[in-house]
Coordinates of C-alpha atoms in Angstrom, one line a residue:
Chain A
M1 CA 11.6 16.8 5.4
R2 CA 13.3 14.9 8.1
R3 CA 12.8 15.6 11.8
P4 CA 14.4 14.1 14.8
Y5 CA 12.2 11.3 16.2
A6 CA 13.8 10.6 19.5
S7 CA 11.5 11.3 22.4
V8 CA 11.4 10.4 26.0
L9 CA 8.4 8.5 27.4
S10 CA 7.3 8.4 31.0
P11 CA 5.8 5.3 32.4
V12 CA 2.1 5.4 32.8
G13 CA 2.6 5.2 36.5
Q14 CA 4.0 2.9 39.2
L15 CA 1.4 0.4 40.3
N16 CA 1.1 -0.6 43.9
K17 CA 2.5 -4.0 44.7
Q18 CA -0.7 -5.8 44.7
H19 CA -1.6 -4.7 41.1
A20 CA 1.8 -4.9 39.6
E21 CA 2.4 -8.5 40.2
P22 CA 3.0 -10.0 36.8
V23 CA 0.8 -12.8 35.7
G24 CA 2.4 -13.3 32.3
P25 CA 6.0 -14.3 31.7
A26 CA 8.8 -11.8 32.0
G27 CA 6.8 -9.0 33.5
L28 CA 3.8 -9.0 31.1
I29 CA 0.8 -8.1 33.2
G30 CA -2.8 -9.4 33.1
R31 CA -5.1 -6.8 31.6
R32 CA -7.6 -6.6 34.6
R33 CA -4.9 -5.8 37.1
F34 CA -3.5 -3.1 34.9
L35 CA -6.8 -1.4 34.5
Q36 CA -7.5 -1.5 38.2
G37 CA -4.1 0.0 39.0
G38 CA -4.7 2.7 36.3
G39 CA -8.1 3.6 37.7
A40 CA -6.7 4.3 41.1
L41 CA -4.0 6.6 39.6
L42 CA -6.6 8.6 37.7
A43 CA -8.7 9.2 40.8
G44 CA -5.5 10.5 42.5
S45 CA -4.7 13.0 39.8
A46 CA -8.2 14.4 39.6
M47 CA -8.1 15.2 43.3
A48 CA -4.8 16.9 42.9
G49 CA -6.3 19.2 40.2
H50 CA -8.5 20.9 42.9
A51 CA -5.4 22.1 44.7
V52 CA -4.2 24.2 41.7
A53 CA -4.2 27.9 42.7
Q54 CA -4.0 29.6 39.3
E55 CA -6.5 29.3 36.5
P56 CA -5.1 28.1 33.2
A57 CA -4.0 30.9 30.9
S58 CA -6.4 29.8 28.2
W59 CA -9.3 31.0 30.5
S60 CA -8.0 34.5 30.5
R61 CA -8.6 35.3 26.8
P62 CA -10.7 34.0 23.9
G63 CA -9.3 31.2 21.8
L64 CA -8.4 31.1 18.1
A65 CA -11.0 31.5 15.3
F66 CA -12.8 28.7 13.5
S67 CA -11.0 27.0 10.6
N68 CA -12.2 25.8 7.3
Y69 CA -10.0 22.8 7.4
G70 CA -8.5 21.8 10.7
Q71 CA -4.8 21.1 11.1
P72 CA -2.9 19.1 13.7
A73 CA -1.8 20.9 16.9
D74 CA 1.3 23.1 16.4
D75 CA 3.5 20.9 18.5
Q76 CA 2.7 17.8 16.4
I77 CA 5.8 18.3 14.3
T78 CA 7.1 14.7 14.4
A79 CA 3.8 13.1 13.3
I80 CA 4.7 13.5 9.6
R81 CA 5.5 11.2 6.7
W82 CA 9.2 10.6 6.1
I83 CA 10.1 10.8 2.5
S84 CA 12.6 8.8 0.5
E85 CA 13.0 9.9 -3.1
N86 CA 15.0 8.5 -6.0
P87 CA 17.6 11.3 -6.6
A88 CA 17.4 10.8 -10.4
V89 CA 13.6 10.9 -10.4
P90 CA 12.1 12.7 -7.3
G91 CA 8.6 11.5 -8.1
D92 CA 9.8 7.9 -7.8
G93 CA 9.9 6.9 -4.1
V94 CA 7.9 6.5 -0.9
S95 CA 6.8 8.3 2.2
W96 CA 6.1 6.3 5.3
T97 CA 3.2 6.5 7.7
P98 CA 4.6 7.4 11.2
L99 CA 3.1 4.4 12.9
H100 CA 5.0 5.1 16.1
E101 CA 3.3 8.5 16.4
L102 CA -0.3 7.2 15.9
E103 CA -2.8 5.3 17.9
G104 CA -5.9 3.4 17.0
T105 CA -6.3 1.8 13.6
I106 CA -7.3 4.6 11.2
T107 CA -4.5 6.5 9.5
P108 CA -5.2 10.2 9.0
N109 CA -5.5 11.0 5.3
G110 CA -2.5 13.3 5.3
L111 CA -0.4 10.6 6.8
H112 CA -1.4 7.7 4.5
F113 CA 1.8 6.2 3.1
E114 CA 2.7 7.0 -0.5
R115 CA 4.4 5.0 -3.2
H116 CA 4.5 6.8 -6.6
H117 CA 6.5 5.8 -9.6
N118 CA 6.6 9.2 -11.2
G119 CA 4.9 11.8 -9.1
V120 CA 1.3 12.7 -8.2
P121 CA -0.7 13.6 -11.3
Q122 CA -2.9 16.7 -11.1
L123 CA -6.2 15.7 -12.5
D124 CA -9.3 17.7 -13.3
A125 CA -12.1 15.7 -11.8
S126 CA -14.7 17.2 -14.0
Q127 CA -12.9 15.7 -17.0
W128 CA -12.2 12.3 -15.5
S129 CA -13.9 9.1 -16.5
V130 CA -13.0 5.4 -16.4
A131 CA -13.4 3.1 -19.5
I132 CA -14.5 -0.5 -19.1
H133 CA -13.9 -2.3 -22.4
G134 CA -12.3 -5.4 -24.0
L135 CA -14.2 -8.7 -23.5
T136 CA -17.5 -7.1 -22.5
D137 CA -20.9 -7.0 -24.1
R138 CA -20.5 -3.2 -24.3
A139 CA -17.7 -0.7 -23.8
L140 CA -18.8 1.8 -21.2
R141 CA -17.4 5.0 -19.7
F142 CA -18.3 6.2 -16.2
D143 CA -17.7 9.8 -15.1
L144 CA -17.8 11.0 -11.6
E145 CA -21.3 12.3 -11.7
A146 CA -22.5 8.8 -12.8
L147 CA -20.4 7.0 -10.2
H148 CA -21.9 9.1 -7.4
R149 CA -25.4 7.8 -8.2
Y150 CA -24.5 4.2 -7.7
P151 CA -25.0 2.3 -4.5
M152 CA -21.9 2.7 -2.4
Q153 CA -20.2 0.6 0.2
S154 CA -17.7 1.5 2.9
R155 CA -15.1 -0.8 4.1
I156 CA -12.3 -0.4 6.7
G157 CA -9.2 -2.0 5.5
F158 CA -5.4 -1.9 5.4
L159 CA -3.4 -1.0 2.4
E160 CA 0.2 -2.2 2.4
C161 CA 2.9 -1.8 -0.2
G162 CA 4.5 -5.2 -1.3
G163 CA 7.8 -3.6 -0.5
N164 CA 6.9 -2.6 3.1
S165 CA 9.6 -3.5 5.7
N166 CA 12.1 -4.2 3.0
T167 CA 15.0 -2.8 4.9
L168 CA 14.7 -5.8 7.2
W169 CA 16.1 -8.0 4.4
H170 CA 19.3 -6.2 5.2
P171 CA 21.7 -8.5 7.1
H172 CA 22.0 -5.9 9.9
P173 CA 19.1 -4.3 11.7
V174 CA 18.6 -0.8 10.4
Q175 CA 18.0 1.7 13.3
A176 CA 14.8 3.7 12.5
A177 CA 11.5 4.3 14.2
A178 CA 8.7 1.7 13.7
G179 CA 7.0 3.8 11.1
H180 CA 10.1 4.4 9.1
L181 CA 10.7 0.7 8.9
H182 CA 7.2 -0.6 8.6
G183 CA 5.1 2.4 7.7
L184 CA 4.2 1.5 4.1
V185 CA 1.0 0.3 5.6
S186 CA -2.0 2.4 6.5
G187 CA -5.6 1.8 7.5
C188 CA -8.6 3.7 6.2
E189 CA -12.3 3.6 5.6
W190 CA -12.7 3.4 1.9
T191 CA -16.0 4.2 0.2
G192 CA -17.0 3.6 -3.3
V193 CA -18.9 1.6 -5.8
P194 CA -18.3 -2.2 -5.9
L195 CA -16.4 -2.9 -9.1
S196 CA -18.7 -6.0 -9.6
V197 CA -21.7 -3.6 -10.2
L198 CA -19.9 -1.8 -13.0
L199 CA -18.6 -5.0 -14.6
D200 CA -22.1 -6.4 -14.4
E201 CA -23.4 -3.4 -16.3
A202 CA -20.8 -3.8 -19.0
G203 CA -21.6 -7.5 -19.3
L204 CA -18.8 -10.0 -19.1
D205 CA -17.8 -12.3 -21.9
P206 CA -17.2 -15.9 -20.5
D207 CA -13.6 -15.6 -21.6
A208 CA -13.0 -12.5 -19.5
Q209 CA -10.6 -13.9 -16.9
W210 CA -8.5 -10.8 -16.1
V211 CA -9.0 -7.1 -15.6
I212 CA -6.1 -5.0 -16.8
A213 CA -6.2 -1.8 -14.8
D214 CA -4.1 1.3 -15.4
G215 CA -3.6 4.7 -13.9
L216 CA -3.2 8.2 -15.3
D217 CA 0.1 8.8 -13.6
A218 CA 3.3 9.6 -15.5
S219 CA 4.5 6.0 -15.1
G220 CA 1.2 4.7 -16.5
V221 CA 1.3 1.9 -13.8
T222 CA -0.6 -1.1 -15.2
V223 CA -1.5 -4.4 -13.5
S224 CA -3.5 -7.5 -14.2
L225 CA -6.1 -8.6 -11.7
P226 CA -7.9 -11.9 -11.7
I227 CA -11.6 -11.6 -12.4
A228 CA -12.7 -13.6 -9.3
K229 CA -11.3 -10.9 -7.0
C230 CA -12.8 -8.1 -9.0
L231 CA -16.2 -9.7 -8.7
D232 CA -15.7 -10.4 -5.0
D233 CA -14.7 -7.3 -3.0
V234 CA -12.9 -4.7 -5.1
L235 CA -14.1 -1.2 -4.6
V236 CA -13.9 1.7 -7.1
A237 CA -13.1 4.1 -4.3
L238 CA -14.0 7.8 -4.2
Y239 CA -13.7 8.5 -0.5
Q240 CA -11.0 7.9 2.1
N241 CA -12.0 8.3 5.7
G242 CA -15.1 10.2 4.8
E243 CA -13.6 12.8 2.4
A244 CA -12.8 12.7 -1.3
L245 CA -9.5 10.8 -2.0
R246 CA -6.4 12.8 -1.5
P247 CA -4.4 13.5 -4.7
E248 CA -1.6 11.3 -3.5
N249 CA -4.0 8.5 -2.9
G250 CA -5.6 8.5 -6.3
Y251 CA -7.9 11.4 -6.6
P252 CA -10.5 11.4 -8.0
V253 CA -10.9 7.6 -8.2
R254 CA -8.8 4.5 -7.4
L255 CA -9.2 0.8 -6.9
F256 CA -9.2 -0.6 -3.4
V257 CA -8.4 -4.3 -3.4
P258 CA -8.8 -5.6 0.1
G259 CA -5.8 -7.5 1.6
W260 CA -3.8 -7.3 -1.7
E261 CA -0.5 -5.6 -2.2
G262 CA -0.5 -1.9 -2.8
I263 CA 0.6 -1.9 -6.4
V264 CA -2.7 -3.5 -7.6
N265 CA -4.8 -0.8 -5.9
I266 CA -4.4 1.3 -9.0
K267 CA -4.6 5.1 -8.3
W268 CA -5.9 7.7 -10.7
L269 CA -7.8 5.0 -12.4
R270 CA -8.0 5.3 -16.2
S271 CA -9.2 2.1 -17.8
L272 CA -10.2 -1.5 -17.1
Q273 CA -9.7 -3.8 -20.0
L274 CA -11.3 -7.3 -19.7
S275 CA -9.0 -9.9 -21.1
A276 CA -8.6 -13.7 -21.5
K277 CA -5.0 -13.5 -20.3
P278 CA -3.0 -11.3 -18.0
L279 CA -1.0 -8.5 -19.6
W280 CA 2.2 -9.5 -17.8
S281 CA 3.1 -5.9 -17.5
K282 CA 6.4 -4.8 -16.0
F283 CA 4.6 -4.5 -12.7
D284 CA 3.3 -8.0 -13.0
T285 CA 6.6 -9.6 -13.8
V286 CA 9.7 -7.5 -13.1
S287 CA 8.7 -5.2 -10.3
Y288 CA 6.8 -6.6 -7.3
T289 CA 8.1 -10.1 -7.9
D290 CA 9.9 -12.1 -5.1
L291 CA 13.2 -13.7 -6.1
H292 CA 13.9 -16.8 -4.1
A293 CA 17.2 -18.4 -3.3
D294 CA 16.8 -21.0 -6.1
G295 CA 16.7 -18.2 -8.7
I296 CA 13.0 -18.6 -9.3
A297 CA 10.8 -15.5 -8.7
E298 CA 7.3 -15.6 -7.4
R299 CA 4.8 -13.3 -9.3
M300 CA 1.2 -12.4 -8.6
T301 CA 2.0 -12.5 -4.9
F302 CA -1.1 -10.6 -4.3
E303 CA -2.2 -11.4 -0.8
M304 CA -0.3 -9.7 2.1
G305 CA 0.9 -12.1 4.8
V306 CA 0.0 -12.1 8.4
K307 CA 2.1 -9.5 10.2
S308 CA 2.4 -7.5 13.4
V309 CA 4.8 -4.8 14.7
I310 CA 5.1 -3.1 18.1
T311 CA 4.6 0.6 17.5
S312 CA 5.1 1.7 21.1
P313 CA 7.8 1.6 22.2
S314 CA 9.7 2.2 19.0
P315 CA 13.4 2.5 18.2
G316 CA 14.7 6.0 18.9
Q317 CA 12.7 6.4 22.0
R318 CA 14.0 6.2 25.5
W319 CA 12.1 5.2 28.6
S320 CA 13.0 7.4 31.5
S321 CA 12.6 4.9 34.3
S322 CA 11.5 1.3 35.0
G323 CA 7.9 0.7 35.8
V324 CA 4.7 -0.2 34.0
Y325 CA 4.3 0.6 30.3
E326 CA 1.6 -0.4 27.8
V327 CA 3.2 -2.2 24.8
R328 CA 1.1 -1.4 21.8
G329 CA 1.2 -2.4 18.2
L330 CA -0.7 -3.2 15.0
A331 CA -1.4 -6.5 13.4
W332 CA -3.1 -7.4 10.1
S333 CA -3.5 -10.1 7.5
G334 CA -4.5 -10.2 3.9
A335 CA -6.2 -13.6 4.5
G336 CA -8.8 -12.4 7.0
T337 CA -9.0 -11.3 10.6
V338 CA -6.3 -11.2 13.2
Q339 CA -7.1 -14.0 15.6
R340 CA -4.5 -13.4 18.3
V341 CA -1.3 -11.6 18.9
D342 CA 1.3 -12.9 21.4
V343 CA 3.9 -10.7 22.9
S344 CA 7.2 -11.7 24.3
A345 CA 9.4 -9.6 26.6
D346 CA 12.3 -12.0 26.7
G347 CA 13.3 -12.4 23.1
G348 CA 10.7 -15.1 22.3
S349 CA 11.2 -17.6 25.1
N350 CA 7.9 -16.9 26.8
W351 CA 4.8 -15.3 25.3
A352 CA 1.6 -13.7 26.7
Q353 CA -1.5 -13.0 24.8
A354 CA -2.2 -9.4 24.0
I355 CA -5.7 -7.7 24.1
L356 CA -7.1 -7.0 20.7
Q357 CA -8.9 -3.7 20.4
E358 CA -12.5 -4.2 19.1
P359 CA -13.7 -4.2 16.5
V360 CA -11.4 -6.8 14.9
L361 CA -12.2 -6.4 11.2
D362 CA -11.5 -8.5 8.1
K363 CA -8.3 -7.5 6.3
A364 CA -7.9 -4.4 8.5
L365 CA -5.4 -3.0 10.9
T366 CA -6.0 -4.4 14.4
R367 CA -4.6 -2.7 17.5
F368 CA -3.1 -4.9 20.2
R369 CA -2.0 -3.8 23.7
I370 CA -0.5 -5.5 26.7
P371 CA 0.8 -3.9 29.9
W372 CA 4.4 -4.6 30.8
Q373 CA 6.3 -4.2 34.1
W374 CA 9.8 -3.2 33.0
D375 CA 12.2 -4.1 35.7
G376 CA 15.0 -1.9 34.2
S377 CA 17.1 -4.7 32.8
A378 CA 17.9 -5.2 29.1
Q379 CA 15.0 -7.0 27.5
T380 CA 13.8 -7.8 24.0
L381 CA 10.1 -7.2 23.0
L382 CA 8.5 -8.8 20.0
S383 CA 5.0 -9.6 18.8
R384 CA 3.7 -12.5 16.8
A385 CA 0.3 -12.5 15.0
V386 CA -1.9 -15.5 14.1
D387 CA -4.7 -14.9 11.5
S388 CA -8.2 -16.5 11.0
A389 CA -6.7 -18.7 8.2
G390 CA -4.4 -20.2 10.9
Q391 CA -1.2 -18.6 9.5
V392 CA 1.4 -17.7 12.1
Q393 CA 3.7 -14.8 11.6
P394 CA 7.1 -16.4 10.9
S395 CA 10.4 -15.6 12.7
R396 CA 13.0 -13.9 10.7
A397 CA 15.0 -17.1 10.4
A398 CA 12.0 -19.0 9.1
L399 CA 11.3 -16.3 6.5
L400 CA 14.8 -16.3 5.3
E401 CA 14.8 -20.1 5.2
A402 CA 11.7 -20.1 3.1
K403 CA 12.5 -17.2 0.7
G404 CA 16.2 -16.5 0.9
G405 CA 17.6 -13.0 1.3
N406 CA 16.6 -11.4 -2.0
A407 CA 12.8 -11.6 -2.2
Y408 CA 12.7 -7.9 -1.4
H409 CA 8.9 -7.9 -1.1
H410 CA 6.5 -9.4 1.4
Y411 CA 8.7 -9.2 4.5
N412 CA 6.4 -10.2 7.3
A413 CA 8.7 -11.8 10.0
T414 CA 8.4 -10.9 13.7
V415 CA 10.1 -7.7 14.6
S416 CA 12.2 -7.2 17.8
W417 CA 12.9 -4.1 19.8
Q418 CA 15.5 -4.2 22.6
V419 CA 15.0 -2.1 25.7
A420 CA 18.5 -1.4 27.1
E421 CA 19.2 -0.7 30.7
S422 CA 19.4 2.9 29.8
G423 CA 15.9 2.8 28.5
V424 CA 17.0 3.3 24.9
I425 CA 15.0 1.3 22.4
T426 CA 16.8 -0.2 19.4
H427 CA 16.0 -2.6 16.6
V428 CA 17.6 -6.0 16.9
Y429 CA 17.5 -9.3 15.1
L430 CA 17.2 -12.5 17.2
Chain B
M1 CA -35.3 30.3 12.2
S2 CA -34.9 28.7 8.8
T3 CA -37.4 26.2 7.5
F4 CA -34.6 23.6 7.5
K5 CA -33.9 24.1 11.2
L6 CA -37.6 23.9 11.9
L7 CA -37.9 20.7 10.0
C8 CA -35.0 19.2 11.9
R9 CA -36.6 20.2 15.1
A10 CA -39.9 18.6 14.2
W11 CA -38.1 15.5 13.2
L12 CA -36.2 15.4 16.5
L13 CA -39.4 16.0 18.4
G14 CA -41.1 13.2 16.5
L15 CA -38.3 10.8 17.5
T16 CA -38.1 11.8 21.1
S17 CA -41.9 11.8 21.6
G18 CA -42.1 8.3 20.1
L19 CA -44.2 9.2 17.0
T20 CA -44.3 6.3 14.5
V21 CA -43.5 6.7 10.9
T22 CA -46.7 6.9 8.9
G23 CA -47.4 5.0 5.7
S24 CA -46.4 1.4 4.8
L25 CA -42.8 0.7 3.8
A26 CA -43.8 -2.1 1.4
D27 CA -45.9 0.5 -0.6
N28 CA -42.9 2.5 -1.5
S29 CA -41.7 0.9 -4.7
N30 CA -39.6 3.9 -5.5
F31 CA -37.0 2.4 -3.2
N32 CA -37.0 -1.0 -4.9
V33 CA -35.0 0.1 -8.0
E34 CA -32.6 -1.7 -10.2
P35 CA -29.0 -0.4 -9.9
A36 CA -28.3 2.7 -12.0
A37 CA -27.2 1.9 -15.5
L38 CA -25.3 5.1 -16.2
G39 CA -22.3 3.9 -18.1
Q40 CA -22.0 5.8 -21.4
P41 CA -21.6 3.5 -24.4
M42 CA -18.3 4.1 -26.1
N43 CA -18.1 4.1 -29.9
A44 CA -15.3 2.5 -31.9
D45 CA -13.3 5.7 -32.2
E46 CA -13.4 6.3 -28.5
I47 CA -12.2 2.7 -27.8
A48 CA -9.4 3.1 -30.4
S49 CA -8.3 6.3 -28.6
L50 CA -7.6 4.3 -25.4
P51 CA -4.0 3.4 -24.8
Q52 CA -3.2 0.2 -26.5
H53 CA -1.7 -2.3 -24.1
V54 CA 1.1 -4.5 -25.4
F55 CA 0.7 -8.1 -24.1
A56 CA 3.5 -10.4 -23.2
D57 CA 3.0 -12.4 -26.4
G58 CA 3.3 -9.3 -28.5
A59 CA -0.5 -8.7 -29.1
G60 CA -1.0 -4.9 -29.4
L61 CA 2.5 -4.1 -30.7
P62 CA 2.1 -1.4 -33.4
P63 CA 3.4 -1.5 -37.0
G64 CA 6.9 0.0 -37.5
Q65 CA 10.5 -1.1 -37.0
G66 CA 13.9 0.1 -35.9
T67 CA 17.6 -0.9 -35.5
A68 CA 20.2 -0.5 -32.8
Q69 CA 22.1 1.9 -35.0
A70 CA 19.4 4.5 -34.8
G71 CA 18.5 3.4 -31.3
E72 CA 22.0 4.1 -29.9
V73 CA 21.7 7.8 -30.7
L74 CA 18.3 8.1 -29.0
Y75 CA 19.4 6.0 -26.1
T76 CA 22.5 8.1 -25.5
E77 CA 20.5 11.3 -25.6
H78 CA 17.4 10.2 -23.6
C79 CA 18.4 7.2 -21.4
A80 CA 22.1 7.0 -20.7
S81 CA 22.2 9.8 -18.1
C82 CA 20.3 7.5 -15.7
H83 CA 20.9 4.0 -16.9
G84 CA 24.5 4.3 -18.0
S85 CA 25.9 4.4 -21.5
Q86 CA 26.1 0.6 -21.6
G87 CA 23.0 0.0 -19.4
Q88 CA 25.1 -0.3 -16.2
G89 CA 26.5 1.9 -13.5
G90 CA 24.0 4.7 -13.8
R91 CA 21.9 6.4 -11.2
A92 CA 18.8 4.3 -12.0
V93 CA 18.2 0.6 -12.1
E94 CA 20.6 -1.3 -14.4
L95 CA 19.3 -2.5 -17.7
V96 CA 22.1 -5.0 -18.2
G97 CA 23.0 -7.6 -15.6
D98 CA 25.1 -10.7 -15.3
R99 CA 23.2 -13.8 -16.3
E100 CA 25.1 -16.1 -14.1
L101 CA 24.3 -14.3 -10.9
L102 CA 20.5 -14.7 -10.4
A103 CA 20.5 -17.5 -7.8
T104 CA 23.4 -16.0 -5.8
E105 CA 23.7 -14.0 -2.7
F106 CA 23.9 -10.8 -4.6
P107 CA 21.7 -11.3 -7.7
D108 CA 22.4 -9.0 -10.6
R109 CA 19.2 -8.3 -12.4
G110 CA 18.8 -6.8 -15.8
I111 CA 16.7 -7.3 -18.9
A112 CA 18.3 -10.5 -20.2
V113 CA 18.7 -11.8 -16.7
Y114 CA 15.2 -11.2 -15.3
W115 CA 12.6 -10.0 -17.8
P116 CA 10.5 -13.0 -19.0
Y117 CA 9.0 -11.3 -22.1
A118 CA 10.5 -8.8 -24.6
P119 CA 7.2 -7.1 -25.8
T120 CA 6.8 -5.8 -22.2
L121 CA 9.7 -3.5 -22.9
F122 CA 7.6 -1.7 -25.5
E123 CA 4.6 -1.4 -23.2
Y124 CA 6.7 -0.2 -20.3
V125 CA 9.2 2.2 -22.0
Y126 CA 6.4 3.7 -24.0
R127 CA 4.3 4.4 -20.9
S128 CA 7.1 5.3 -18.4
M129 CA 10.4 6.3 -20.0
P130 CA 12.1 8.7 -19.9
P131 CA 10.5 10.0 -16.7
D132 CA 10.5 13.7 -17.8
K133 CA 8.6 12.9 -21.0
P134 CA 6.8 9.6 -20.9
A135 CA 4.4 8.4 -23.6
S136 CA 6.0 10.5 -26.3
W137 CA 7.7 7.9 -28.6
Q138 CA 6.8 7.2 -32.2
A139 CA 6.8 3.5 -32.9
D140 CA 9.9 3.5 -35.1
E141 CA 11.9 5.4 -32.5
L142 CA 10.8 3.0 -29.7
Y143 CA 11.6 -0.1 -31.8
S144 CA 15.1 1.4 -32.3
I145 CA 15.7 2.2 -28.7
I146 CA 14.6 -1.4 -27.8
A147 CA 16.9 -2.8 -30.5
H148 CA 19.8 -1.0 -28.8
V149 CA 18.8 -2.2 -25.4
L150 CA 18.5 -5.7 -26.6
V151 CA 22.0 -5.5 -28.2
L152 CA 23.4 -4.2 -25.0
N153 CA 21.9 -7.3 -23.4
A154 CA 23.4 -9.5 -26.1
L155 CA 20.0 -10.8 -27.0
I156 CA 20.2 -9.8 -30.7
E157 CA 22.8 -9.1 -33.3
P158 CA 23.6 -5.4 -33.9
E159 CA 22.1 -5.4 -37.4
T160 CA 18.8 -7.1 -36.4
V161 CA 15.7 -5.3 -37.5
V162 CA 13.3 -5.0 -34.5
N163 CA 9.6 -5.0 -35.1
A164 CA 6.4 -6.6 -33.7
Q165 CA 7.3 -9.9 -35.3
L166 CA 10.8 -10.0 -33.8
L167 CA 9.8 -8.9 -30.3
S168 CA 7.0 -11.5 -30.3
T169 CA 9.4 -14.4 -31.2
I170 CA 12.4 -13.6 -28.9
V171 CA 12.5 -16.2 -26.2
M172 CA 13.9 -14.5 -23.1
P173 CA 16.4 -16.5 -21.1
N174 CA 14.4 -16.1 -17.9
V175 CA 11.0 -17.0 -19.4
D176 CA 10.7 -20.0 -17.1
G177 CA 12.1 -18.2 -14.1
F178 CA 8.8 -17.5 -12.4
R179 CA 6.2 -19.3 -10.2
T180 CA 2.8 -17.8 -10.5
V181 CA 1.2 -17.6 -7.0
G182 CA -2.2 -15.9 -7.1
R183 CA -4.9 -15.9 -9.7

């Protein structure tokens, strides 16, 4: 279902002159001054509250009843996933996390992005089990009851489709909200049993170099994962943000492979076959491979690159007046933690360092924020992330130079939003 | 008040009034356990009932065979509506592309152009195609469909018999067209 996403934002408030003085380039304001200014504003509005003559209507009658499973507020109609299906096969497509509607770093379960190749299978959890076989000392089957008795681990991490942001390979900037361009990434707390524990129990043959993992979906998605990663940090995940996995996220059990492209995080896990060689499935070779300008394609491009995107403001919104706004966004890297995010308000000539919201976690969405004094003139905002491995998010030109225009996957270049004099936000290329 | 609530209360009181936990932690060997070993051993029949993966070198291909003549009939009925009667111009991804066009501005993919290994066709089409009824082919039927698709891609002659041996020995034109990044 598509809904209009345009909305009008008001500035968080006009700061008095002393506080609003920019310390960063092009109106980007030092964090302390912004907070001081905001504090004064809050105090002012609390006082104003006492002057209200009438009591709020919600005091005059009891509220609604308890609910077994809470739902978003009725007016939250735009905080939904946008869906794009293949007309020939409706179960083949994606739905995007509305990043521009969300704050913080954890994606609500009902808004986690989806990429299915042939629909969401309906599985009977009581009948489910996963087989571990192939080059192992023993072939073993684990059902849900068994898995629940193993020591579990939780880990907050991002999950990003290798094809996220792929409309930005297009030669002209597509106009859509931040989440509809970049929302094939989500952040969750995943809980489950470390895959290494189960592999250890099965006993690995020294020749077991690959784990071939497949799902119970109607596309039988199958990938090959190197053993080192499987023994390192892969989770056999049962919970997502504290509750059982959602059907569209692999219920009852999926793999969570920190920092690696979505396709290898096999949902609806069926079997794990230990092998001396990769399978080179269609998903290892034909799909999710990145064709470069020289006609050579990269495969097993597992690790997601360092990336950031401003989620507020977002294309489709309009700022009603000049003044102070907080520019907010998300940054992440499959190589480690986000070390810093710089923001430019003048199309990349000058940069100021954004505040990173704590905690900054390994291979997890990281929220960045920076206040900006918008003077009402046309300006271009963009963010650039640097990760703990020293990787710097490339410009679009640098990415195209390195990969050509047909890689289709792993688009991680800096993203620019233009704020017009009218306050309208649009997507631009620099 | 239920016993549970009373217990919770007592526990809270214990905490707030600074009571210490009694007994020695080191004593409690029940908490020093080996990880659960709860995997159920699978017998040979169970292992055989798992889906057989078909590797890029052809390992795992089942016995059986087919030709493009039989395959064309099946393809027309079960595949052409989405992939086009000649593997082009349908609603779904093209199965036949132009070999000359990979390193160009608008690359034209397709099986002969892009796929590095022929046996992968068996693995993928068996597991995924057609979308309304995947995992339903008999081996001979699938060898026949693949024969037809390979003929459409000008990779074999129309009368070639396609089986495990043939699929394992076809050298796909793009076999060297990949750089392997992670492992």
